[in-house]
Structure formats: structure tokens, C-alpha cells
CSV table of C-alpha atoms in Angstrom, one decimal:
chain,number,residue,atom,x,y,z
A,22,UNK,CA,4.5,-33.7,10.8
A,23,UNK,CA,4.8,-31.6,7.6
A,24,UNK,CA,5.3,-28.4,9.7
A,25,UNK,CA,7.0,-30.0,12.0
A,26,UNK,CA,9.8,-30.6,9.3
A,27,UNK,CA,9.5,-27.6,7.7
A,28,UNK,CA,10.6,-25.7,10.4
A,29,UNK,CA,13.2,-28.0,10.9
A,30,UNK,CA,14.9,-27.6,7.6
A,31,UNK,CA,14.4,-23.9,8.3
A,32,UNK,CA,16.6,-23.9,11.4
A,33,UNK,CA,18.9,-25.9,9.6
A,34,UNK,CA,19.1,-23.5,6.8
A,35,UNK,CA,19.8,-21.0,8.8
A,36,UNK,CA,22.4,-22.8,11.0
A,37,UNK,CA,24.2,-23.6,8.0
A,38,UNK,CA,24.1,-20.1,6.5
A,39,UNK,CA,25.5,-18.8,9.7
A,40,UNK,CA,28.2,-21.1,10.0
A,41,UNK,CA,29.5,-21.1,5.6
A,42,UNK,CA,30.7,-17.9,4.1
A,43,UNK,CA,28.8,-17.3,1.2
A,44,UNK,CA,29.1,-14.7,-1.5
A,45,UNK,CA,27.2,-11.4,-0.6
A,46,UNK,CA,24.1,-11.3,-2.4
A,47,UNK,CA,21.3,-8.5,-3.1
A,48,UNK,CA,17.8,-9.3,-4.1
A,49,UNK,CA,15.2,-7.0,-5.8
A,50,UNK,CA,12.8,-6.9,-8.3
A,51,UNK,CA,13.8,-6.7,-11.8
A,52,UNK,CA,12.5,-3.1,-12.4
A,53,UNK,CA,14.5,-2.0,-9.4
A,54,UNK,CA,17.2,-3.4,-10.7
A,55,UNK,CA,17.2,-2.0,-14.2
A,56,UNK,CA,15.9,1.3,-13.5
A,57,UNK,CA,17.4,2.1,-10.0
A,58,UNK,CA,20.2,-0.3,-9.3
A,59,UNK,CA,22.3,-1.1,-12.2
A,60,UNK,CA,22.6,2.8,-13.5
A,61,UNK,CA,24.3,3.4,-10.0
A,62,UNK,CA,26.2,0.4,-9.4
A,63,UNK,CA,29.4,2.0,-11.1
A,64,UNK,CA,29.6,4.4,-8.9
A,65,UNK,CA,29.5,2.2,-6.0
A,66,UNK,CA,32.3,0.1,-7.2
A,67,UNK,CA,34.3,3.4,-7.6
A,68,UNK,CA,34.0,4.1,-4.1
A,69,UNK,CA,34.1,0.7,-2.6
A,70,UNK,CA,36.1,-1.6,-5.1
A,71,UNK,CA,36.7,-4.5,-2.6
A,72,UNK,CA,32.9,-4.7,-1.9
A,73,UNK,CA,31.7,-7.9,-4.1
A,74,UNK,CA,28.3,-9.1,-4.0
A,75,UNK,CA,25.5,-10.7,-6.6
A,76,UNK,CA,22.3,-10.2,-7.9
A,77,UNK,CA,19.1,-12.0,-7.1
A,78,UNK,CA,16.2,-11.1,-9.0
A,79,UNK,CA,13.3,-11.3,-6.9
A,80,UNK,CA,10.2,-9.3,-5.9
A,81,UNK,CA,8.4,-11.1,-3.1
A,82,UNK,CA,9.1,-12.9,0.3
A,83,UNK,CA,12.1,-14.2,0.6
A,84,UNK,CA,13.8,-17.3,3.0
A,85,UNK,CA,17.1,-15.5,3.6
A,86,UNK,CA,19.3,-18.6,4.6
A,87,UNK,CA,17.3,-20.9,2.2
A,88,UNK,CA,17.8,-18.5,-0.7
A,89,UNK,CA,21.2,-17.5,0.4
A,90,UNK,CA,20.4,-13.6,0.4
A,91,UNK,CA,22.0,-11.4,2.4
A,92,UNK,CA,20.1,-7.6,1.6
A,93,UNK,CA,16.7,-7.3,0.3
A,94,UNK,CA,15.1,-4.4,-1.3
A,95,UNK,CA,11.7,-4.8,-0.8
A,96,UNK,CA,8.3,-2.5,-0.3
A,97,UNK,CA,5.6,-3.2,2.6
A,98,UNK,CA,3.3,-4.5,0.2
A,99,UNK,CA,5.1,-8.0,1.0
A,100,UNK,CA,5.7,-9.3,4.9
A,101,UNK,CA,9.0,-9.2,5.8
A,102,UNK,CA,10.6,-12.6,7.8
A,103,UNK,CA,10.7,-12.7,11.9
A,104,UNK,CA,14.5,-13.1,11.8
A,105,UNK,CA,15.2,-9.8,9.7
A,106,UNK,CA,16.9,-6.3,10.0
A,107,UNK,CA,14.5,-3.7,8.7
A,108,UNK,CA,15.9,-0.3,7.2
A,109,UNK,CA,12.9,2.2,6.7
A,110,UNK,CA,13.7,4.2,3.7
A,111,UNK,CA,11.3,6.2,2.1
A,112,UNK,CA,7.8,6.5,1.2
A,113,UNK,CA,6.8,5.6,-2.1
A,114,UNK,CA,6.0,8.8,-4.2
A,115,UNK,CA,3.4,7.3,-7.2
A,116,UNK,CA,2.3,9.1,-10.2
A,117,UNK,CA,1.2,8.7,-14.1
A,118,UNK,CA,4.0,9.1,-16.8
A,119,UNK,CA,3.5,9.1,-20.2
A,120,UNK,CA,6.2,10.0,-23.0
A,121,UNK,CA,6.6,13.7,-24.1
A,122,UNK,CA,5.0,13.0,-27.6
A,123,UNK,CA,1.9,11.0,-26.1
A,124,UNK,CA,1.4,14.2,-23.7
A,125,UNK,CA,1.2,16.3,-27.1
A,126,UNK,CA,-1.4,14.0,-28.9
A,127,UNK,CA,-3.1,13.4,-25.3
A,128,UNK,CA,-3.0,16.4,-23.7
A,129,UNK,CA,-3.2,15.5,-19.4
A,130,UNK,CA,-4.3,18.8,-17.7
A,131,UNK,CA,-6.8,16.9,-15.0
A,132,UNK,CA,-7.7,13.6,-13.8
A,133,UNK,CA,-10.4,13.6,-15.8
A,134,UNK,CA,-8.3,13.5,-19.0
A,135,UNK,CA,-7.3,10.1,-18.4
A,136,UNK,CA,-10.6,8.7,-18.8
A,137,UNK,CA,-9.7,9.1,-22.6
A,138,UNK,CA,-6.2,8.2,-22.2
A,139,UNK,CA,-4.5,4.6,-23.3
A,140,UNK,CA,-4.0,3.3,-19.8
A,141,UNK,CA,-1.0,0.9,-19.1
A,142,UNK,CA,-1.2,-1.7,-16.1
A,143,UNK,CA,1.1,-4.4,-14.5
A,144,UNK,CA,0.3,-8.0,-13.4
A,145,UNK,CA,2.8,-7.3,-10.5
A,146,UNK,CA,1.1,-4.1,-9.0
A,147,UNK,CA,-3.0,-4.5,-9.5
A,148,UNK,CA,-3.7,-1.8,-7.7
A,149,UNK,CA,-1.1,0.8,-8.5
A,150,UNK,CA,-3.7,3.0,-10.5
A,151,UNK,CA,-6.5,2.5,-7.6
A,152,UNK,CA,-3.9,3.1,-5.1
A,153,UNK,CA,-2.7,7.0,-6.8
A,154,UNK,CA,-6.5,7.8,-7.3
A,155,UNK,CA,-7.4,7.0,-3.8
A,156,UNK,CA,-3.9,9.3,-2.9
A,157,UNK,CA,-5.3,12.2,-4.8
A,158,UNK,CA,-8.6,11.6,-3.5
A,159,UNK,CA,-10.6,10.4,-6.7
A,160,UNK,CA,-12.7,7.5,-6.6
A,161,UNK,CA,-10.6,4.3,-7.4
A,162,UNK,CA,-13.2,3.3,-10.5
A,163,UNK,CA,-12.5,6.4,-12.2
A,164,UNK,CA,-10.0,4.7,-14.8
A,165,UNK,CA,-10.1,1.5,-16.6
A,166,UNK,CA,-6.8,-0.7,-17.3
A,167,UNK,CA,-6.4,-0.7,-21.4
A,168,UNK,CA,-3.5,-2.5,-21.7
A,169,UNK,CA,-1.6,-4.8,-19.0
A,170,UNK,CA,2.2,-6.3,-18.8
A,171,UNK,CA,2.9,-9.0,-17.4
A,172,UNK,CA,5.9,-6.7,-15.6
A,173,UNK,CA,6.4,-3.3,-14.1
A,174,UNK,CA,9.5,-2.8,-16.2
A,175,UNK,CA,7.8,-3.6,-19.6
A,176,UNK,CA,5.0,-1.3,-18.6
A,177,UNK,CA,7.5,1.7,-18.3
A,178,UNK,CA,9.3,0.4,-21.6
A,179,UNK,CA,5.7,1.1,-23.2
A,180,UNK,CA,5.4,4.0,-21.6
A,181,UNK,CA,8.6,5.5,-22.9
A,182,UNK,CA,7.4,4.6,-26.4
A,183,UNK,CA,4.7,6.2,-26.2
A,184,UNK,CA,2.1,3.4,-25.5
A,185,UNK,CA,0.0,4.9,-23.4
A,186,UNK,CA,0.1,6.6,-19.5
A,187,UNK,CA,1.7,4.3,-17.1
A,188,UNK,CA,1.9,4.6,-13.0
A,189,UNK,CA,5.2,4.5,-11.6
A,190,UNK,CA,7.0,5.4,-8.3
A,191,UNK,CA,9.3,8.6,-8.7
A,192,UNK,CA,12.4,6.9,-7.5
A,193,UNK,CA,11.9,4.3,-10.3
A,194,UNK,CA,11.5,6.9,-13.1
A,195,UNK,CA,13.7,10.1,-12.1
A,196,UNK,CA,16.7,9.1,-14.7
A,197,UNK,CA,13.9,8.8,-17.7
A,198,UNK,CA,12.2,12.3,-16.7
A,199,UNK,CA,15.6,14.1,-16.3
A,200,UNK,CA,16.8,12.4,-19.5
A,201,UNK,CA,13.4,13.3,-21.4
A,202,UNK,CA,12.4,9.9,-22.2
A,203,UNK,CA,9.1,10.5,-19.6
A,204,UNK,CA,7.2,13.3,-18.3
A,205,UNK,CA,5.3,13.4,-14.8
A,206,UNK,CA,1.9,15.6,-16.0
A,207,UNK,CA,0.7,15.5,-12.4
A,208,UNK,CA,3.9,15.1,-10.3
A,209,UNK,CA,3.8,12.5,-7.6
A,210,UNK,CA,1.5,11.7,-4.6
A,211,UNK,CA,2.8,10.1,-1.2
A,212,UNK,CA,1.3,6.1,-2.0
A,213,UNK,CA,0.3,3.6,1.0
A,214,UNK,CA,3.9,2.0,0.5
A,215,UNK,CA,6.8,2.5,1.9
A,216,UNK,CA,10.2,1.4,0.8
A,217,UNK,CA,12.4,-0.9,2.9
A,218,UNK,CA,15.8,-2.8,3.1
A,219,UNK,CA,15.7,-6.1,4.5
A,220,UNK,CA,19.1,-7.3,6.2
A,221,UNK,CA,19.3,-10.9,7.3
A,222,UNK,CA,20.2,-11.1,10.9
A,223,UNK,CA,23.0,-13.5,10.6
A,224,UNK,CA,25.3,-10.9,8.6
A,225,UNK,CA,23.7,-7.8,10.0
A,226,UNK,CA,27.5,-7.1,11.7
A,227,UNK,CA,29.3,-8.1,8.4
A,228,UNK,CA,31.5,-4.6,7.3
A,229,UNK,CA,30.4,-5.5,3.7
A,230,UNK,CA,26.6,-6.1,4.1
A,231,UNK,CA,26.8,-2.8,6.4
A,232,UNK,CA,28.6,-0.5,3.8
A,233,UNK,CA,25.9,-1.7,1.2
A,234,UNK,CA,23.2,-1.4,3.4
A,235,UNK,CA,24.3,1.9,4.4
A,236,UNK,CA,25.2,3.2,0.3
A,237,UNK,CA,21.4,1.9,-0.8
A,238,UNK,CA,19.9,4.0,2.2
A,239,UNK,CA,22.0,6.9,1.1
A,240,UNK,CA,21.2,6.7,-2.6
A,241,UNK,CA,17.6,6.2,-2.4
A,242,UNK,CA,17.1,9.4,-0.4
A,243,UNK,CA,19.4,11.3,-2.3
A,244,UNK,CA,17.8,14.1,-4.0
A,245,UNK,CA,17.7,14.1,-7.9
A,246,UNK,CA,19.6,16.1,-9.9
A,247,UNK,CA,16.5,18.0,-11.8
A,248,UNK,CA,12.9,16.9,-11.8
A,249,UNK,CA,11.9,19.9,-14.4
A,250,UNK,CA,9.9,17.7,-16.2
A,251,UNK,CA,7.6,17.3,-13.3
A,252,UNK,CA,4.7,19.1,-12.3
A,253,UNK,CA,2.8,18.5,-9.1
A,254,UNK,CA,-0.8,18.2,-8.9
A,255,UNK,CA,-2.1,21.2,-7.7
A,256,UNK,CA,-5.5,21.7,-5.7
A,257,UNK,CA,-6.5,23.5,-9.0
A,258,UNK,CA,-5.3,20.8,-10.9
A,259,UNK,CA,-7.7,18.3,-8.4
A,260,UNK,CA,-10.6,20.4,-8.6
A,261,UNK,CA,-10.3,21.0,-12.4
A,262,UNK,CA,-10.9,16.8,-12.5
């Protein structure tokens, strides 16, 4: 009976969402919002002054009708609902990052050097370091987390202030690397996850939703202005580790 009622309420929420004209709502994690979205919002508002939307901070699975969500930025760690339009954007390139000052005190020229580094982790993505190690052909057990933060953005903030080496997707730290606040000593390597845009099926034809979705997709694949502080992890560096 509980399952039947739950399904009934889901259909009721969906019907209400289709009939009502609610505010356009974009959902993403606090880290994406802080590091990627908010810095780009002034540009969006300049080019699309008549498109208004509110922000919803969330990074897990989502019920679009119940939560009143129009568009969600998610990665493939999470499963989308059945009734959602999926726009595949980019594969997540991941790599270690730290402050320039930390790198001066703790040279990181090979993966082996990370064993003596202060490794920062996050509770919201516990397998991030293991995924990177696997992506560069190393054993996932080579690195031990020395300090774990509750949220991804707290880990990145700690890394920027010299607390140690964090792991991050490239698109989240491009601005900080360009500004010299972070460096990527091994560059970035394609990891196991992809970034996607989920669009509620009942608003997929809404002109404002389409405008917002197209803008997010375009900005996500847009090449950065410069990444001179990032150095690729070459075969020589890999073998040295």
C-alpha cells in the first residue's frame, strides 16, 4: 500500500507541476555553484536579462516534480529519474591540486611524492583519489587520506590556503589555476564520471529552460582562457612514480 501511495503522490506532483507555472529552478551542488556557476552568472544576466531563475543547492538524486526543479547539473555518480531529458556535456577530468606555496615546500614531481604529502579528501566523494589513481594506472591503495572535509568546497578552500593536496575536476578549479591560487602538478586525466544536464520532461519545451540549458552546455565545453599553471602527467612522470 505504501508503494502504491508513493507512486500515486508522484503522479499527482507531476500533474500539478505541469499545470502550474512555477519559477524556473536550477539545481546543482554547492561546489559547482560556488566555483563554476556564480562567477558566470553576471555574463548570463547580461545576455539574457529576461530569463529569471532561482538556485537550489543539492547534489544527489532529485524528484523534479516534488522539489520544483526545472534543470539540474549532475554527474554520473547519480542515477537520473526515468522521466528526465539528459544532455551529456563533458567527461570529468580530474587531478591533484594544491597552492603554489605548498608545492614549493613539498615538491610533487611524481605520483610517489604524494605518499609524503598531506592528502585532503571529502566525505561527499570518498573514492575521488582512488578514481584518479586508477585513471593514471596506479594502485588505489597508494595514497592515504590525511584530512577529510565534510564538503567538496571546504576541501578546495583548504587546499588554496596551503593545507595539502586535494583532488578536483578540472572545470571546478580552472579560475583558481588561472589566478595562481592553485596549481595542478600532474595536470588532469579523464576519470570515470561524466557531467550531465537533467531537464524536467514537463518543461523541456519552455523557451527560458531551453535558453538556460543551452547556455550551461556551451559554457561547460568552452575552453578556458589559460591554464599555464597546469602540467600534463606525461608517461615519463608516470614511470618515475
